[in-house]
Structure formats: structure tokens, C-alpha cells
Amino acid sequence: MIELAGTGWIINNSYGCLNGRVKTAYKDIQELYSQLIEQSFIPGPIRNFNRFDENSKLTLCAAALALADANFPAMPEDFGIIGNDPEGSFKSNMLYYKDFYDNGRKFGRGNLFIYTLATSPLAETAIFFGLKGPLLQVMFNERKTSNLLKMGRDIIGRGEANAMLIVDSDQTGITCFLLAKSEIILR
């Protein structure tokens, strides 16, 4: 059986978990990051966190909340991640091309370029948490949360992964769900 093991969300300068019933306010992403480290949602400093684009920072933080909410101390070998963001990497593309233009259209900073890929937020999260399962960036225009959860259940049901992080983001915020096979969930 596949269960919803944990949920983390970041909306309107507050964040929380569903099972743990946590809700806390923050003023900016740096304060959010610091609070998550202090509260042990994130196990320690993240290398190059300040270079991440905003979406990558929020994705990683929401995933940390969902994992903590599910009480997952270690990642299963085949643990994947799916994300949906209607904006994609638009903001990061605009920052990169503005930098490229401002520098005489001869070069743009490489640390901005990497985030022009829509999969970068998911990849940064997968690298940090050691996820070795499927990584998918999808676009659903209708019923996106239910379609994302169905896709995650289908991947687990076909045996392609034992657990999946489902990242649902848009202009209002980000929610991360953790779906997992019942036998790997700690009670």
C-alpha cells in the first residue's frame, strides 16, 4: 500500500508540516533557511545555498519539511522526486539574460545559467538529500495536485521507486508531499 507519509509547505512567509502541526513565520528566505537548520529540519549547512535561485531554495526547504514530517532519518535507495511549476525557470532565465545583456552580451555568470533549467530545483534537492530514484519535471494545467499525486503513486506502484517527493509550486507558494510504500514508513 502507498501512503502519504508527510507534508511540508511554504506559503505567505510562513512554513509548516501537516503531521507535526508546525506553523512558523519568517521574513525572508535566509531567515527560513536559518530557522530550518536551528530546528533540525535541515541537517546542517547546505553547500552553495546562497547561489541557488529562489525556487531551488524553496523546493529544498519544502522537501526538508516533508521529510521531517514523515520522520525519515535516511533515504531509501530508490527515492524519487516530481515537480510542477507553471512558471518553470522563467525568473531565473530573466536574471541570466539580464546579466548577459548587462555584460555586453559577451558572457553571463555560470552560477545563474544553471538555474535556467526547469529541473534545477529538483536536481539540487535530489543531490542534497541523496535521492537516487526518478526525477521528473511535469506541467499540469488542470487538477495539478491530484495529477502529481497520481503520478507519484503510479511510479511507486510500478516498482520504479519506494518513495516519491511530490513538489507542487506556483506563485502563491510551495507544498511538498512524501508518498511511500507502507512498509518503509516509520511509525
mmCIF file of C-alpha atoms in Angstrom:
data_model
loop_
_atom_site.group_PDB
_atom_site.id
_atom_site.type_symbol
_atom_site.label_atom_id
_atom_site.label_comp_id
_atom_site.label_asym_id
_atom_site.label_seq_id
_atom_site.Cartn_x
_atom_site.Cartn_y
_atom_site.Cartn_z
ATOM 1 C CA MET A 1 0.000 0.000 0.000
ATOM 2 C CA ILE A 2 1.129 3.561 -0.735
ATOM 3 C CA GLU A 3 0.599 6.251 1.896
ATOM 4 C CA LEU A 4 1.007 9.972 2.302
ATOM 5 C CA ALA A 5 3.780 9.944 4.905
ATOM 6 C CA GLY A 6 4.492 13.661 5.289
ATOM 7 C CA THR A 7 3.737 17.140 4.021
ATOM 8 C CA GLY A 8 5.685 20.383 4.193
ATOM 9 C CA TRP A 9 4.544 23.763 2.919
ATOM 10 C CA ILE A 10 5.837 27.305 2.497
ATOM 11 C CA ILE A 11 3.156 29.912 1.803
ATOM 12 C CA ASN A 12 2.888 33.662 2.516
ATOM 13 C CA ASN A 13 6.061 33.899 4.598
ATOM 14 C CA SER A 14 5.120 31.013 6.847
ATOM 15 C CA TYR A 15 6.005 27.336 6.763
ATOM 16 C CA GLY A 16 4.875 24.164 8.391
ATOM 17 C CA CYS A 17 4.233 20.461 8.420
ATOM 18 C CA LEU A 18 0.933 18.629 8.392
ATOM 19 C CA ASN A 19 1.560 15.681 10.748
ATOM 20 C CA GLY A 20 3.752 17.659 13.136
ATOM 21 C CA ARG A 21 1.276 20.560 13.119
ATOM 22 C CA VAL A 22 4.125 23.072 12.900
ATOM 23 C CA LYS A 23 3.441 26.599 11.669
ATOM 24 C CA THR A 24 6.103 29.299 11.854
ATOM 25 C CA ALA A 25 6.563 32.723 10.243
ATOM 26 C CA TYR A 26 9.734 34.030 8.598
ATOM 27 C CA LYS A 27 10.673 37.348 6.966
ATOM 28 C CA ASP A 28 12.907 36.196 4.080
ATOM 29 C CA ILE A 29 14.443 33.055 2.594
ATOM 30 C CA GLN A 30 17.668 33.447 4.579
ATOM 31 C CA GLU A 31 15.693 33.504 7.846
ATOM 32 C CA LEU A 32 13.656 30.482 6.680
ATOM 33 C CA TYR A 33 16.875 28.590 5.947
ATOM 34 C CA SER A 34 18.395 29.525 9.323
ATOM 35 C CA GLN A 35 15.253 28.513 11.203
ATOM 36 C CA LEU A 36 15.094 25.138 9.438
ATOM 37 C CA ILE A 37 18.719 24.428 10.394
ATOM 38 C CA GLU A 38 18.130 25.535 14.019
ATOM 39 C CA GLN A 39 15.041 23.323 14.281
ATOM 40 C CA SER A 40 16.920 20.376 12.658
ATOM 41 C CA PHE A 41 14.613 20.180 9.644
ATOM 42 C CA ILE A 42 17.787 20.574 7.582
ATOM 43 C CA PRO A 43 20.691 18.511 8.980
ATOM 44 C CA GLY A 44 23.296 21.242 8.523
ATOM 45 C CA PRO A 45 24.508 23.966 6.185
ATOM 46 C CA ILE A 46 23.891 23.376 2.504
ATOM 47 C CA ARG A 47 26.916 23.915 0.307
ATOM 48 C CA ASN A 48 26.359 26.839 -2.082
ATOM 49 C CA PHE A 49 22.825 27.511 -0.770
ATOM 50 C CA ASN A 50 23.270 31.254 -1.320
ATOM 51 C CA ARG A 51 23.979 30.621 -5.030
ATOM 52 C CA PHE A 52 20.678 28.759 -5.520
ATOM 53 C CA ASP A 53 17.862 30.588 -7.238
ATOM 54 C CA GLU A 54 14.742 31.324 -5.174
ATOM 55 C CA ASN A 55 12.785 28.339 -6.491
ATOM 56 C CA SER A 56 15.622 25.923 -5.695
ATOM 57 C CA LYS A 57 15.894 27.276 -2.147
ATOM 58 C CA LEU A 58 12.150 26.952 -1.554
ATOM 59 C CA THR A 59 11.985 23.475 -3.123
ATOM 60 C CA LEU A 60 14.775 22.157 -0.928
ATOM 61 C CA CYS A 61 13.257 23.713 2.217
ATOM 62 C CA ALA A 62 9.772 22.334 1.482
ATOM 63 C CA ALA A 63 11.272 18.879 0.867
ATOM 64 C CA ALA A 64 13.132 19.092 4.191
ATOM 65 C CA LEU A 65 9.846 19.881 5.937
ATOM 66 C CA ALA A 66 8.047 16.949 4.285
ATOM 67 C CA LEU A 67 10.876 14.524 5.138
ATOM 68 C CA ALA A 68 10.958 15.704 8.753
ATOM 69 C CA ASP A 69 7.164 15.481 8.931
ATOM 70 C CA ALA A 70 7.404 11.833 7.832
ATOM 71 C CA ASN A 71 10.248 11.163 10.281
ATOM 72 C CA PHE A 72 12.554 9.832 7.553
ATOM 73 C CA PRO A 73 16.055 9.562 9.047
ATOM 74 C CA ALA A 74 17.611 8.084 5.885
ATOM 75 C CA MET A 75 16.652 7.877 2.238
ATOM 76 C CA PRO A 76 15.591 4.616 0.657
ATOM 77 C CA GLU A 77 17.831 3.647 -2.262
ATOM 78 C CA ASP A 78 15.118 4.269 -4.841
ATOM 79 C CA PHE A 79 13.607 7.534 -3.711
ATOM 80 C CA GLY A 80 12.499 9.984 -6.426
ATOM 81 C CA ILE A 81 11.101 13.468 -6.908
ATOM 82 C CA ILE A 82 8.477 15.016 -9.203
ATOM 83 C CA GLY A 83 7.839 18.728 -9.564
ATOM 84 C CA ASN A 84 5.327 21.013 -11.198
ATOM 85 C CA ASP A 85 5.764 24.755 -11.509
ATOM 86 C CA PRO A 86 3.749 26.718 -14.069
ATOM 87 C CA GLU A 87 6.387 29.480 -14.024
ATOM 88 C CA GLY A 88 9.157 26.971 -14.679
ATOM 89 C CA SER A 89 12.523 28.707 -14.754
ATOM 90 C CA PHE A 90 11.179 31.975 -16.173
ATOM 91 C CA LYS A 91 12.509 34.218 -13.360
ATOM 92 C CA SER A 92 15.929 32.575 -13.468
ATOM 93 C CA ASN A 93 16.043 32.900 -17.253
ATOM 94 C CA MET A 94 15.255 36.610 -16.965
ATOM 95 C CA LEU A 95 18.034 37.101 -14.368
ATOM 96 C CA TYR A 96 20.556 35.250 -16.516
ATOM 97 C CA TYR A 97 19.724 37.108 -19.722
ATOM 98 C CA LYS A 98 19.707 40.469 -17.916
ATOM 99 C CA ASP A 99 23.183 39.626 -16.577
ATOM 100 C CA PHE A 100 24.245 38.550 -20.092
ATOM 101 C CA TYR A 101 22.925 41.817 -21.557
ATOM 102 C CA ASP A 102 24.445 43.958 -18.785
ATOM 103 C CA ASN A 103 27.844 42.394 -19.531
ATOM 104 C CA GLY A 104 27.865 43.496 -23.143
ATOM 105 C CA ARG A 105 26.269 40.287 -24.470
ATOM 106 C CA LYS A 106 29.624 38.564 -24.242
ATOM 107 C CA PHE A 107 29.161 36.389 -21.160
ATOM 108 C CA GLY A 108 26.756 35.644 -18.334
ATOM 109 C CA ARG A 109 27.543 34.173 -14.949
ATOM 110 C CA GLY A 110 27.541 30.373 -14.933
ATOM 111 C CA ASN A 111 26.009 30.236 -11.456
ATOM 112 C CA LEU A 112 22.951 31.991 -12.938
ATOM 113 C CA PHE A 113 22.897 29.823 -16.069
ATOM 114 C CA ILE A 114 22.398 26.506 -14.254
ATOM 115 C CA TYR A 115 19.061 27.711 -12.870
ATOM 116 C CA THR A 116 17.706 28.461 -16.342
ATOM 117 C CA LEU A 117 16.876 24.738 -16.471
ATOM 118 C CA ALA A 118 13.409 23.888 -15.134
ATOM 119 C CA THR A 119 14.766 20.765 -13.409
ATOM 120 C CA SER A 120 17.422 22.622 -11.356
ATOM 121 C CA PRO A 121 15.305 22.989 -8.175
ATOM 122 C CA LEU A 122 14.524 19.264 -8.204
ATOM 123 C CA ALA A 123 18.122 18.354 -9.009
ATOM 124 C CA GLU A 124 19.540 20.489 -6.167
ATOM 125 C CA THR A 125 17.088 18.819 -3.769
ATOM 126 C CA ALA A 126 17.916 15.341 -5.065
ATOM 127 C CA ILE A 127 21.653 15.976 -4.740
ATOM 128 C CA PHE A 128 21.407 17.323 -1.192
ATOM 129 C CA PHE A 129 19.187 14.503 0.097
ATOM 130 C CA GLY A 130 20.893 11.761 -1.919
ATOM 131 C CA LEU A 131 17.809 10.805 -3.915
ATOM 132 C CA LYS A 132 18.611 8.134 -6.498
ATOM 133 C CA GLY A 133 15.197 7.460 -7.999
ATOM 134 C CA PRO A 134 13.261 9.082 -10.851
ATOM 135 C CA LEU A 135 13.411 12.872 -11.256
ATOM 136 C CA LEU A 136 10.637 14.422 -13.337
ATOM 137 C CA GLN A 137 9.564 17.984 -14.108
ATOM 138 C CA VAL A 138 5.991 17.964 -15.395
ATOM 139 C CA MET A 139 3.409 20.567 -16.330
ATOM 140 C CA PHE A 140 -0.242 20.051 -15.449
ATOM 141 C CA ASN A 141 -2.684 22.836 -16.233
ATOM 142 C CA GLU A 142 -5.691 21.216 -14.576
ATOM 143 C CA ARG A 143 -6.046 19.347 -11.304
ATOM 144 C CA LYS A 144 -2.301 19.652 -10.862
ATOM 145 C CA THR A 145 -2.045 18.475 -7.246
ATOM 146 C CA SER A 146 -4.184 15.391 -7.800
ATOM 147 C CA ASN A 147 -2.360 14.614 -11.072
ATOM 148 C CA LEU A 148 1.036 14.964 -9.364
ATOM 149 C CA LEU A 149 -0.028 12.660 -6.519
ATOM 150 C CA LYS A 150 -1.438 10.134 -9.005
ATOM 151 C CA MET A 151 1.797 10.189 -10.994
ATOM 152 C CA GLY A 152 3.797 9.591 -7.802
ATOM 153 C CA ARG A 153 1.521 6.703 -6.757
ATOM 154 C CA ASP A 154 1.812 5.192 -10.253
ATOM 155 C CA ILE A 155 5.639 5.349 -10.170
ATOM 156 C CA ILE A 156 5.716 3.649 -6.776
ATOM 157 C CA GLY A 157 3.016 1.169 -7.836
ATOM 158 C CA ARG A 158 5.058 0.104 -10.888
ATOM 159 C CA GLY A 159 8.068 -0.547 -8.637
ATOM 160 C CA GLU A 160 10.174 2.279 -10.063
ATOM 161 C CA ALA A 161 10.637 3.761 -6.570
ATOM 162 C CA ASN A 162 9.779 3.021 -2.944
ATOM 163 C CA ALA A 163 9.042 6.676 -2.176
ATOM 164 C CA MET A 164 8.491 9.934 -4.051
ATOM 165 C CA LEU A 165 8.643 13.588 -3.095
ATOM 166 C CA ILE A 166 5.884 15.471 -4.895
ATOM 167 C CA VAL A 167 6.637 19.206 -5.246
ATOM 168 C CA ASP A 168 3.668 21.382 -6.146
ATOM 169 C CA SER A 169 4.590 25.037 -6.576
ATOM 170 C CA ASP A 170 3.106 28.157 -8.069
ATOM 171 C CA GLN A 171 3.067 31.910 -7.463
ATOM 172 C CA THR A 172 1.274 31.502 -4.109
ATOM 173 C CA GLY A 173 3.700 29.047 -2.521
ATOM 174 C CA ILE A 174 5.080 25.538 -2.483
ATOM 175 C CA THR A 175 3.851 22.279 -0.970
ATOM 176 C CA CYS A 176 5.837 19.069 -0.839
ATOM 177 C CA PHE A 177 4.202 15.694 -0.236
ATOM 178 C CA LEU A 178 6.024 12.484 0.601
ATOM 179 C CA LEU A 179 4.424 9.325 -0.755
ATOM 180 C CA ALA A 180 5.917 5.999 0.320
ATOM 181 C CA LYS A 181 5.249 2.300 0.488
ATOM 182 C CA SER A 182 3.683 1.489 3.863
ATOM 183 C CA GLU A 183 6.451 -0.930 4.846
ATOM 184 C CA ILE A 184 9.174 1.758 4.774
ATOM 185 C CA ILE A 185 7.264 4.369 6.807
ATOM 186 C CA LEU A 186 8.416 4.684 10.422
ATOM 187 C CA ARG A 187 5.583 4.771 12.907
#
